[in-house]
XYZ file of C-alpha atoms in Angstrom:
660
model
C 43.170 -16.287 -14.425
C 41.922 -13.884 -17.000
C 38.789 -11.816 -16.632
C 35.918 -12.471 -19.008
C 34.773 -9.716 -21.323
C 31.336 -8.233 -21.487
C 29.092 -9.870 -24.042
C 29.150 -7.817 -27.190
C 25.391 -7.975 -27.610
C 24.762 -6.560 -24.127
C 23.844 -2.901 -23.863
C 26.283 -0.671 -22.035
C 25.672 -0.699 -18.312
C 26.492 2.343 -16.155
C 28.908 1.727 -13.303
C 28.770 -1.971 -13.973
C 31.301 -3.835 -11.791
C 31.896 -6.734 -9.485
C 34.510 -5.880 -6.879
C 36.923 -8.592 -7.806
C 33.949 -10.850 -8.156
C 35.139 -12.785 -11.131
C 38.774 -13.267 -10.407
C 39.360 -16.939 -10.783
C 36.198 -17.680 -12.737
C 35.971 -20.833 -14.817
C 39.038 -22.351 -13.206
C 39.159 -26.077 -12.850
C 41.283 -25.831 -9.712
C 40.385 -24.880 -6.162
C 42.288 -21.621 -5.754
C 42.638 -19.687 -2.546
C 39.394 -17.781 -3.067
C 37.416 -20.916 -3.752
C 38.832 -22.730 -0.766
C 38.406 -19.917 1.720
C 34.854 -19.040 0.718
C 33.735 -22.647 0.477
C 34.775 -23.272 4.090
C 32.453 -20.504 5.209
C 29.592 -21.081 2.778
C 28.916 -24.776 3.256
C 26.379 -25.932 4.033
C 24.746 -22.524 3.969
C 26.431 -19.337 2.898
C 24.670 -17.013 5.340
C 26.261 -18.811 8.280
C 29.755 -17.819 7.165
C 31.936 -15.967 9.647
C 33.585 -12.674 8.834
C 37.147 -13.885 8.984
C 39.884 -12.289 6.865
C 39.720 -13.509 3.297
C 42.600 -13.769 0.971
C 41.132 -11.638 -1.760
C 41.283 -7.853 -1.602
C 38.158 -6.269 -3.061
C 38.331 -2.729 -4.294
C 35.445 -0.302 -4.013
C 32.992 0.757 -6.634
C 35.418 2.640 -8.865
C 38.150 0.039 -8.823
C 39.344 -0.994 -12.261
C 41.787 -3.801 -11.428
C 41.784 -6.880 -9.252
C 44.672 -8.049 -7.080
C 45.345 -10.939 -4.791
C 46.585 -10.221 -1.301
C 50.170 -10.769 -2.339
C 49.776 -8.682 -5.457
C 49.811 -11.545 -7.946
C 47.239 -11.910 -10.689
C 44.360 -14.165 -9.807
C 44.716 -16.741 -12.542
C 45.837 -20.352 -12.111
C 49.539 -21.037 -12.301
C 50.611 -21.858 -15.797
C 47.383 -20.615 -17.341
C 47.779 -17.646 -19.701
C 45.723 -14.519 -19.256
C 42.845 -14.480 -21.738
C 43.224 -12.127 -24.639
C 39.696 -10.852 -24.030
C 41.005 -8.492 -21.378
C 43.073 -6.661 -23.979
C 40.187 -6.766 -26.407
C 38.108 -5.147 -23.663
C 40.644 -2.365 -23.253
C 41.001 -1.814 -26.997
C 37.258 -1.615 -27.587
C 36.929 0.825 -24.659
C 33.559 -0.606 -23.681
C 32.753 1.289 -20.495
C 30.351 -0.491 -18.162
C 29.606 2.850 -16.576
C 27.482 3.749 -19.577
C 25.118 0.829 -19.283
C 21.718 1.706 -17.934
C 20.952 0.041 -14.591
C 17.383 -0.664 -15.643
C 18.591 -2.625 -18.636
C 20.746 -4.695 -16.320
C 17.848 -5.568 -14.013
C 15.561 -6.225 -16.955
C 18.136 -8.656 -18.329
C 18.639 -10.188 -14.880
C 14.926 -10.779 -14.393
C 14.630 -12.389 -17.813
C 16.741 -15.365 -16.739
C 14.935 -18.489 -15.623
C 17.718 -20.288 -13.765
C 20.607 -19.502 -11.464
C 23.008 -21.021 -13.960
C 21.985 -18.438 -16.556
C 22.487 -15.627 -14.042
C 25.919 -16.870 -13.020
C 26.948 -17.318 -16.633
C 25.747 -13.802 -17.366
C 27.755 -12.153 -14.584
C 30.814 -14.221 -15.483
C 31.018 -12.143 -18.660
C 31.212 -8.864 -16.765
C 34.345 -7.137 -15.510
C 33.093 -5.095 -12.555
C 29.783 -4.707 -10.742
C 28.709 -2.123 -8.129
C 27.592 -3.402 -4.739
C 23.945 -2.542 -5.405
C 23.836 -4.734 -8.494
C 25.898 -7.468 -6.819
C 23.347 -7.623 -4.008
C 20.578 -7.638 -6.605
C 22.150 -10.604 -8.379
C 22.448 -12.515 -5.114
C 18.820 -11.703 -4.307
C 17.686 -12.948 -7.715
C 19.585 -16.236 -7.322
C 18.057 -16.924 -3.910
C 14.629 -15.986 -5.249
C 14.874 -18.529 -8.049
C 16.307 -21.280 -5.860
C 13.707 -20.896 -3.116
C 11.699 -24.089 -2.702
C 8.938 -24.940 -0.254
C 10.569 -28.131 0.947
C 14.213 -27.081 0.894
C 15.470 -23.728 2.070
C 19.125 -24.344 1.250
C 20.917 -23.526 -1.947
C 22.120 -26.420 -4.129
C 25.734 -27.475 -3.692
C 26.610 -26.585 -7.292
C 25.498 -23.006 -6.655
C 27.428 -22.737 -3.387
C 30.602 -24.005 -5.038
C 30.291 -21.782 -8.086
C 33.189 -19.312 -8.046
C 31.078 -16.430 -9.370
C 28.562 -16.967 -6.603
C 31.336 -17.111 -4.006
C 32.769 -13.875 -5.307
C 29.396 -12.182 -4.913
C 29.202 -13.367 -1.311
C 32.759 -12.249 -0.638
C 31.927 -8.790 -1.912
C 29.176 -8.449 0.704
C 31.284 -10.039 3.460
C 33.430 -6.937 3.581
C 32.620 -4.057 5.915
C 28.909 -3.211 5.320
C 29.698 0.437 5.933
C 31.200 0.514 2.442
C 27.879 -0.497 0.887
C 25.461 2.038 -0.534
C 22.011 2.294 1.065
C 20.445 0.347 -1.791
C 23.181 -2.285 -1.716
C 22.830 -2.658 2.041
C 19.056 -3.200 2.116
C 19.176 -5.393 -0.997
C 21.759 -7.592 0.710
C 19.495 -7.743 3.749
C 16.619 -8.950 1.541
C 18.495 -12.131 0.651
C 18.232 -13.848 4.060
C 14.490 -13.161 4.092
C 14.056 -15.566 1.178
C 15.747 -18.624 2.644
C 16.765 -19.993 6.025
C 19.312 -17.846 7.835
C 21.123 -18.462 11.080
C 19.911 -15.556 13.252
C 23.354 -15.408 14.857
C 25.255 -15.210 11.582
C 27.896 -12.493 11.977
C 27.199 -11.316 8.468
C 23.504 -10.891 9.193
C 24.206 -9.226 12.526
C 26.665 -6.817 10.896
C 24.169 -5.917 8.173
C 21.474 -5.295 10.782
C 23.821 -3.222 12.912
C 24.787 -1.062 9.942
C 21.123 -0.574 9.018
C 20.319 0.407 12.599
C 23.223 2.859 12.598
C 22.084 4.545 9.387
C 18.486 4.583 10.563
C 19.402 6.397 13.758
C 21.488 8.892 11.775
C 18.527 9.467 9.457
C 20.653 8.768 6.408
C 18.344 6.206 4.764
C 16.223 7.342 1.824
C 12.510 6.512 1.462
C 13.004 3.419 -0.666
C 15.656 2.020 1.685
C 13.422 2.672 4.704
C 10.578 0.753 3.062
C 12.775 -2.219 2.148
C 14.402 -2.237 5.586
C 11.029 -2.194 7.334
C 9.786 -5.178 5.387
C 13.029 -7.104 5.933
C 12.941 -6.526 9.684
C 9.357 -7.774 9.861
C 10.353 -10.981 8.095
C 13.520 -11.458 10.149
C 12.444 -10.280 13.603
C 8.658 -10.090 13.453
C 6.241 -7.135 13.421
C 6.865 -6.491 17.114
C 10.389 -5.256 16.383
C 10.777 -1.775 17.901
C 12.895 -0.656 14.964
C 9.866 -1.073 12.682
C 8.023 1.549 14.734
C 10.966 3.929 14.250
C 10.882 3.299 10.481
C 7.124 3.996 10.325
C 7.678 7.163 12.365
C 10.341 8.372 9.927
C 8.169 7.518 6.919
C 5.291 9.518 8.388
C 7.494 12.590 8.225
C 8.235 12.137 4.528
C 6.333 13.765 1.702
C 4.145 11.139 0.038
C 4.753 12.830 -3.314
C 8.317 11.507 -3.131
C 7.208 7.873 -2.766
C 7.227 5.689 -5.852
C 4.184 3.433 -6.433
C 6.335 0.487 -5.319
C 7.229 2.305 -2.091
C 3.558 3.030 -1.390
C 2.661 -0.639 -1.708
C 5.641 -1.653 0.442
C 4.427 0.814 3.062
C 1.004 -0.828 2.967
C 2.658 -4.226 3.478
C 4.591 -2.932 6.494
C 1.416 -1.576 8.089
C -0.414 -4.771 7.116
C 2.030 -6.744 9.262
C 0.871 -4.758 12.323
C -2.959 -4.884 12.065
C -3.292 -4.593 15.836
C -1.853 -1.046 15.559
C -4.251 0.086 12.837
C -6.009 2.552 15.143
C -2.669 4.085 16.050
C -1.784 4.532 12.373
C -5.262 5.324 11.002
C -4.559 9.032 10.414
C -1.444 8.101 8.441
C -3.427 5.411 6.605
C -6.068 7.953 5.609
C -3.342 10.087 4.016
C -1.915 7.050 2.201
C -5.371 5.950 1.003
C -6.098 9.389 -0.437
C -2.672 9.709 -2.047
C -2.830 6.188 -3.499
C -5.676 7.283 -5.778
C -3.041 9.105 -7.821
C -0.722 6.094 -8.237
C -3.208 3.326 -9.032
C -2.735 3.752 -12.783
C 0.991 3.000 -12.407
C 0.623 -0.220 -10.444
C 1.527 -3.599 -11.891
C -0.855 -6.558 -11.476
C 1.232 -7.796 -8.544
C 1.159 -4.428 -6.787
C -2.587 -4.059 -7.403
C -3.292 -7.371 -5.689
C -0.936 -6.550 -2.811
C -2.568 -3.170 -2.197
C -6.031 -4.747 -2.171
C -4.869 -7.450 0.243
C -3.408 -4.827 2.586
C -6.671 -2.874 2.543
C -8.499 -6.044 3.579
C -6.114 -6.895 6.414
C -6.196 -3.294 7.646
C -10.012 -3.232 7.364
C -10.032 -0.003 5.357
C -13.739 -0.102 4.592
C -13.781 3.696 4.520
C -11.390 3.618 1.534
C -14.093 2.553 -0.957
C -13.105 5.223 -3.530
C -9.667 3.615 -3.627
C -11.153 0.108 -3.893
C -13.405 1.234 -6.752
C -10.484 2.777 -8.628
C -8.367 -0.318 -8.040
C -11.258 -2.381 -9.409
C -11.287 -0.262 -12.547
C -7.630 -1.040 -13.245
C -7.927 -4.666 -12.159
C -10.211 -5.200 -15.160
C -7.350 -4.289 -17.504
C -4.936 -6.719 -15.856
C -7.050 -9.844 -15.347
C -5.228 -11.837 -18.079
C -1.889 -10.935 -16.483
C -2.578 -11.909 -12.870
C -0.982 -15.039 -11.493
C -3.322 -17.545 -9.858
C -2.392 -16.298 -6.394
C -2.826 -12.642 -7.355
C -6.247 -13.248 -8.909
C -7.309 -15.119 -5.774
C -6.251 -12.150 -3.618
C -8.168 -9.738 -5.851
C -11.329 -11.842 -5.589
C -10.959 -12.120 -1.809
C -10.700 -8.339 -1.569
C -13.756 -7.767 -3.775
C -15.736 -10.252 -1.686
C -14.632 -8.481 1.495
C -15.525 -4.999 0.279
C -18.646 -6.103 -1.591
C -17.292 -4.676 -4.827
C -18.480 -5.731 -8.247
C -19.150 -4.190 -11.622
C -20.230 -5.518 -14.969
C -16.872 -4.781 -16.614
C -15.023 -6.898 -14.058
C -17.587 -9.687 -14.444
C -17.227 -9.606 -18.225
C -13.425 -9.734 -18.044
C -13.589 -12.543 -15.471
C -15.967 -14.498 -17.705
C -13.565 -14.283 -20.642
C -10.593 -15.243 -18.490
C -12.247 -18.218 -16.797
C -13.907 -19.487 -19.962
C -10.607 -19.522 -21.849
C -8.307 -20.816 -19.097
C -10.509 -22.714 -16.669
C -8.880 -26.087 -17.364
C -5.469 -24.656 -16.433
C -6.484 -22.483 -13.496
C -5.492 -23.445 -9.975
C -8.305 -25.216 -8.036
C -8.150 -22.536 -5.321
C -8.698 -19.826 -7.908
C -11.675 -21.642 -9.430
C -13.151 -22.090 -5.950
C -12.634 -18.391 -5.225
C -14.272 -17.402 -8.528
C -17.311 -19.495 -7.618
C -17.390 -18.042 -4.110
C -17.301 -14.546 -5.609
C -20.228 -15.341 -7.919
C -22.126 -16.962 -5.059
C -21.572 -14.144 -2.570
C -22.434 -11.411 -5.073
C -25.282 -13.468 -6.628
C -23.692 -13.120 -10.066
C -25.516 -15.349 -12.533
C -22.838 -15.892 -15.153
C -23.491 -18.774 -17.515
C -19.982 -18.607 -19.098
C -18.327 -19.021 -15.694
C -20.731 -21.677 -14.420
C -20.508 -23.684 -17.642
C -16.695 -23.488 -17.727
C -16.400 -24.591 -14.104
C -18.842 -27.459 -14.661
C -16.814 -28.637 -17.638
C -13.574 -28.402 -15.639
C -15.026 -30.476 -12.810
C -16.228 -33.149 -15.213
C -12.791 -33.321 -16.884
C -10.599 -32.984 -13.779
C -12.597 -33.917 -10.649
C -9.560 -35.436 -8.947
C -7.720 -32.113 -8.586
C -10.343 -30.654 -6.237
C -10.299 -31.291 -2.497
C -13.566 -32.079 -0.660
C -13.931 -28.460 0.469
C -13.172 -27.163 -3.032
C -15.679 -29.605 -4.512
C -18.360 -28.207 -2.226
C -17.370 -24.630 -3.084
C -17.731 -25.467 -6.782
C -21.137 -27.131 -6.543
C -22.915 -24.921 -3.986
C -23.262 -21.875 -6.308
C -25.209 -23.954 -8.838
C -27.906 -24.509 -6.215
C -27.774 -20.999 -4.828
C -27.997 -19.402 -8.281
C -30.586 -21.941 -9.470
C -28.732 -23.117 -12.549
C -28.260 -26.478 -14.244
C -25.385 -26.419 -16.768
C -25.700 -28.167 -20.142
C -23.613 -31.077 -18.857
C -25.608 -31.406 -15.625
C -26.031 -35.171 -15.936
C -22.284 -35.721 -16.320
C -21.523 -33.177 -13.594
C -23.717 -34.802 -10.952
C -22.703 -38.293 -12.007
C -19.088 -37.317 -11.299
C -20.119 -35.747 -8.018
C -22.016 -38.871 -6.972
C -18.995 -41.062 -7.750
C -16.770 -38.819 -5.651
C -19.226 -38.886 -2.754
C -19.528 -42.667 -2.933
C -15.756 -43.146 -2.781
C -14.779 -40.219 -0.517
C -17.862 -39.662 1.639
C -15.926 -39.805 4.907
C -13.385 -37.226 3.698
C -16.000 -34.478 3.563
C -16.422 -32.466 6.775
C -20.018 -33.019 8.005
C -21.186 -29.408 7.649
C -19.549 -29.105 4.237
C -21.259 -32.294 3.110
C -24.651 -31.099 4.359
C -24.334 -27.765 2.525
C -23.273 -29.589 -0.635
C -26.226 -32.016 -0.607
C -28.668 -29.262 0.307
C -27.435 -27.192 -2.668
C -28.027 -30.127 -5.001
C -31.631 -30.422 -3.803
C -32.289 -26.739 -4.620
C -31.893 -27.506 -8.330
C -33.839 -30.792 -8.122
C -30.759 -33.001 -8.167
C -31.903 -34.822 -5.072
C -29.207 -36.758 -3.142
C -31.481 -39.754 -2.520
C -28.574 -42.192 -2.199
C -27.153 -40.186 0.711
C -30.292 -39.156 2.621
C -30.245 -42.250 4.791
C -26.708 -41.401 5.891
C -27.324 -37.760 6.723
C -30.523 -38.548 8.674
C -28.744 -41.247 10.701
C -27.935 -40.585 14.384
C -24.238 -41.219 13.695
C -23.994 -38.440 11.094
C -26.065 -36.063 13.214
C -23.668 -36.659 16.101
C -20.706 -35.925 13.813
C -22.485 -32.812 12.582
C -22.914 -31.552 16.124
C -19.307 -32.295 17.019
C -18.258 -31.047 20.440
C -20.983 -28.394 20.572
C -23.909 -28.805 22.955
C -26.420 -28.290 20.140
C -26.646 -28.095 16.352
C -26.505 -24.657 14.768
C -29.739 -23.209 13.392
C -28.646 -23.227 9.736
C -27.742 -26.931 9.783
C -31.095 -27.770 11.356
C -32.908 -25.722 8.696
C -31.006 -27.469 5.890
C -31.766 -30.894 7.371
C -35.440 -29.974 7.695
C -35.694 -28.773 4.112
C -33.937 -31.888 2.849
C -36.421 -34.015 4.792
C -39.338 -32.015 3.356
C -37.823 -32.509 -0.106
C -37.652 -36.257 0.475
C -41.372 -36.289 1.374
C -42.598 -34.007 -1.430
C -40.257 -34.802 -4.319
C -38.851 -38.253 -3.575
C -41.851 -40.424 -2.632
C -39.798 -43.528 -3.403
C -37.390 -42.737 -0.543
C -38.024 -45.282 2.217
C -34.999 -44.687 4.431
C -34.744 -43.234 7.949
C -36.657 -40.066 8.729
C -35.298 -36.985 10.399
C -36.185 -37.078 14.069
C -38.575 -34.294 15.192
C -35.987 -32.836 17.584
C -33.861 -31.889 14.572
C -36.650 -30.096 12.680
C -37.153 -26.339 12.738
C -40.529 -24.570 12.823
C -39.648 -21.822 10.364
C -37.184 -21.327 7.529
C -37.365 -17.550 7.962
C -35.016 -16.781 10.841
C -32.257 -14.180 11.288
C -28.750 -15.208 10.110
C -29.848 -18.734 9.150
C -32.753 -18.162 6.807
C -33.618 -20.376 3.858
C -36.015 -17.658 2.671
C -35.441 -14.026 1.670
C -37.476 -11.542 3.743
C -40.170 -9.668 1.865
C -39.284 -6.284 0.373
C -41.331 -3.900 2.551
C -41.725 -1.087 -0.008
C -42.814 -3.518 -2.695
C -45.256 -5.103 -0.243
C -46.815 -1.715 0.558
C -47.464 -1.081 -3.130
C -49.036 -4.509 -3.634
C -51.095 -4.169 -0.442
C -52.649 -0.899 -1.674
C -53.617 -2.594 -4.926
C -55.068 -5.617 -3.107
C -57.232 -3.425 -0.865
C -58.561 -1.615 -3.933
C -59.172 -4.916 -5.700
C -60.719 -6.950 -2.844
C -62.471 -4.096 -1.110
C -60.918 -4.427 2.341
C -57.763 -5.421 4.216
C -59.860 -8.206 5.777
C -59.538 -10.437 2.712
C -55.831 -11.248 2.800
C -53.240 -12.101 5.448
C -49.551 -11.194 5.457
C -46.470 -13.121 6.554
C -48.337 -16.348 7.203
C -46.240 -19.151 8.706
C -47.423 -22.484 7.314
C -47.161 -25.876 9.066
C -44.468 -26.673 6.488
C -41.952 -24.069 7.765
C -42.404 -21.636 4.870
C -43.651 -18.081 5.410
C -46.106 -16.871 2.769
C -45.910 -13.180 1.888
C -49.666 -12.858 1.295
C -52.276 -15.600 1.652
C -55.797 -15.414 0.182
C -58.419 -18.046 1.021
C -61.069 -19.151 -1.486
C -64.236 -21.147 -0.929
C -65.531 -23.951 -3.167
C -67.082 -21.470 -5.592
C -63.905 -19.448 -5.839
C -65.052 -16.522 -3.711
C -62.565 -14.762 -1.452
C -62.967 -15.476 2.261
C -61.880 -13.261 5.163
C -58.469 -14.373 6.395
C -59.962 -15.030 9.852
C -62.157 -17.849 8.491
C -60.795 -21.369 9.060
C -63.725 -23.393 7.668
C -64.967 -24.197 4.177
C -61.599 -23.315 2.655
C -61.324 -24.959 -0.737
C -58.175 -23.287 -2.069
C -55.346 -21.154 -0.770
C -53.510 -18.612 -2.908
C -49.908 -17.858 -1.974
C -48.645 -14.551 -3.333
C -44.858 -14.449 -3.614
C -43.971 -10.764 -3.660
C -40.448 -11.117 -5.017
C -38.189 -8.111 -4.555
C -34.728 -7.685 -6.178
C -32.976 -9.627 -3.403
C -34.812 -12.796 -4.377
C -33.177 -12.744 -7.797
C -29.625 -13.021 -9.039
C -27.817 -9.733 -9.386
C -29.218 -7.494 -12.135
C -31.322 -10.292 -13.585
C -34.792 -11.841 -13.586
C -33.394 -15.232 -12.579
C -34.883 -16.433 -9.299
C -32.517 -17.711 -6.603
C -32.482 -21.430 -5.852
C -33.999 -21.146 -2.379
C -36.897 -19.036 -3.676
C -37.545 -21.385 -6.594
C -37.553 -24.306 -4.147
C -40.009 -22.519 -1.855
C -42.447 -21.882 -4.703
C -42.059 -25.444 -5.960
C -42.763 -26.876 -2.516
C -45.759 -24.603 -1.915
C -47.217 -25.790 -5.212
C -46.670 -29.436 -4.215
C -48.339 -28.692 -0.873
C -51.504 -27.606 -2.691
C -51.162 -23.839 -2.811
C -52.008 -21.815 -5.883
C -48.694 -19.978 -6.234
C -48.834 -16.499 -7.786
C -45.546 -14.725 -8.359
C -45.494 -10.914 -8.185
C -41.956 -9.939 -9.308
C -40.680 -6.426 -8.693
C -39.788 -5.800 -12.322
C -43.444 -6.232 -13.370
C -44.684 -3.865 -10.661
C -42.115 -1.250 -11.708
C -43.617 -1.243 -15.217
C -47.003 -0.074 -13.905
C -47.576 3.670 -14.142
C -50.768 4.148 -12.132
C -52.848 2.712 -9.320
C -55.483 1.618 -11.812
C -52.898 -0.341 -13.784
C -51.790 -1.998 -10.532
C -55.337 -3.135 -9.741
C -55.818 -4.485 -13.261
C -52.482 -6.284 -13.038
C -53.422 -7.964 -9.735
C -56.832 -8.912 -11.137
C -55.185 -10.683 -14.064
C -52.739 -12.443 -11.734
C -55.279 -13.575 -9.142
C -58.485 -14.096 -11.071
C -57.442 -15.196 -14.505
C -59.816 -17.347 -16.513
C -58.173 -20.569 -15.300
C -57.963 -19.722 -11.621
C -61.687 -19.909 -10.867
C -61.511 -17.094 -8.322
C -64.070 -14.315 -7.765
C -64.379 -11.229 -5.656
C-alpha cells in the first residue's frame, strides 16, 4: 500500500517520521500488521505482549519501509499511490519542519480522528513525536466512567502503527520519547504487569542509575512513577536527589512546576526537602512571568499542599500575574487559585476588580463549585463586592437546581455575613424557601443551621423553619454522635431564638430549651460578636473621662442578660443625668456605645458586618440607646479637644435628653 504524502499546507517539520507507522494505512483489508497488532491491543493496547511482530521498523533516520519478507506493504493488487513519487519530486523534507509547529498543530485537534487523519498524511515520524501523538490521543479519549479506548481507535491502522513503534526495544527510544511513552499509561487504565510497561520502567530505571536522563526527563519520569507506583516509590527519592544536584537556572518554567508537583505528592517529607524548597521558592520568583494560567494554578496549589507560608513573596507575585490571566483560567484552575488565596490570606484590589468583571460577565456559565468558591473567598476575606454578590444572586434565581445543598448554603451565607440584600432579594429568598421546603432533609443539619442563621442576619427571618430547628428531633440530628453540641451551633440557635422573640412576635412555635442556650455570644473561636479594638477603646476612654469627669461614670465590656457584650455602657436617670456605673436603682435609660474598629466592617469599607448590625438592632429593640463610634470618624479627629466635642455630640445631642 502506498504511503500518504505530507499535506501541502503543513509547515515543514524537522526530523518528522513514523518508523513504518503508516505502512498499510487506509486499507480495507486486514493485513498482517493489522491482524498481529489487533490480537495484542484488544481489549486494551497496554496489555499487549512483546512478541515478534511481522513489521520491521527502522530507526529515526530510516527513509523506507519494508515488510519482514522485503515486500512492499500495500495490499495485493492495489497500485502504489502516485503521491510517493510526488513527494520525492517535490523534495519536501520533514526534517526541516519545526517540532513546535508540529505540537501546536497536534494540540489544535479536538478529536482522535483528526489526529489520526493528520498523521496518516505524514511519511516518517521520530519516536518522540510518535509518543507525543499517542499521549495526545489517550488524553482526548480519557473519560471519567470509561478508561478504555474506543474500539474504532484500537482498530485504526495508524494507531496500531504508533503502538508497534513503541513496542520495539525501548533502548532505541530517545529520553524524551521514553518518558513521553511512559506518560500514556498514566492517563488510562494499565495492567501493572504489562510487559511493555515493565520494559519501559526497566529502561527508565537503567538510564536513571546511569545518570543519563536530562532535567526535563527526570521531572516527567518522577511524576509518572508517582501516578503509577505511588509517592512511596523509592525511585522517586532518587529522582529528587538527582534534581537537587542540578542548577535551577537550567530548569524551564514547566520543569519547575513539575518539580513542585512531585514534591507535592510527598507532603509528609516536606521537612526533609524544606531547604531544597526554599531554593525553589526563591528561584521561582524569576519564572512567574513565564507561567501559563494552568502552571500558575498548579504552582499555587503545590504551595498550599506543601504549607509554604514562608513563601509569601512568591504568593504575592503569583497573585500579580493571576490578575492578568483570570479570563483564561478554566473553572478548575480558578477554583484552585481561589483556594490558595484563601489559604494564604492573600487579596488585593486589582484581583478583586478582575474577579468582579469575570464573575459578572460569566456567572451564568460558571461551574457551581467555582461560584461557591468565589463566595467563600469574599466571605473569608470580608470583601463587600456588589457586582459579585448581585451576579451570584441572579444566577441562583435563574438556575437554583444546579446547586447542591452545601453549595446553596455557601452561596447564601456571605449575604448575611457581609450584611447585604441584593436588588432581587425577594426573588432570591423565595427561591431559597422553595428549595428548603422541597429538599429540607437533604441539607446536613449544621449546614442548614448556618444557612438559616445567615438569613436572619439580614432580616430575612426563616419563620417557617424555626419550629423544625427548635424541635428535639432536629437538635438530636444536629448533635449527631457527639456527646454535646458545639459552642458555635448553640450560639446560632440562641441568636435565632432571640430573633424570634424580638423580631418575629407572631411566631408561636416551639421554644428553644434553656439547656441549648448560651450565656454569651462573645466567646473564643465561636463568637457571634467581634471583640473590641483595644487601641480604639483607649482613645475613646480618654475622651469619655474628659467629658464625664471620671472613670466612675461608664462601664466597659458589660455582659447583658441577652448574651450581648456592650463595649461601653452609660446609665442615665429620669432627668437624663449620668449615673455611676455601680448604681443599680433609678435607672431610666441605658446608653450602649458600640466602639466599632476596622474588623467590624467589610474589608476597606464603611459597611458594617451582618453580625454587628444584628447586635445593634437587637440592643435597640431591647431598649438601649445605641450610639455607634466607628473608627473612621475617630481617625478624622486631630486633637483631644475635638474628641471630647465629638463624644458630646454623639452622647448628648439635642434629642437624647442626656446631661452631665
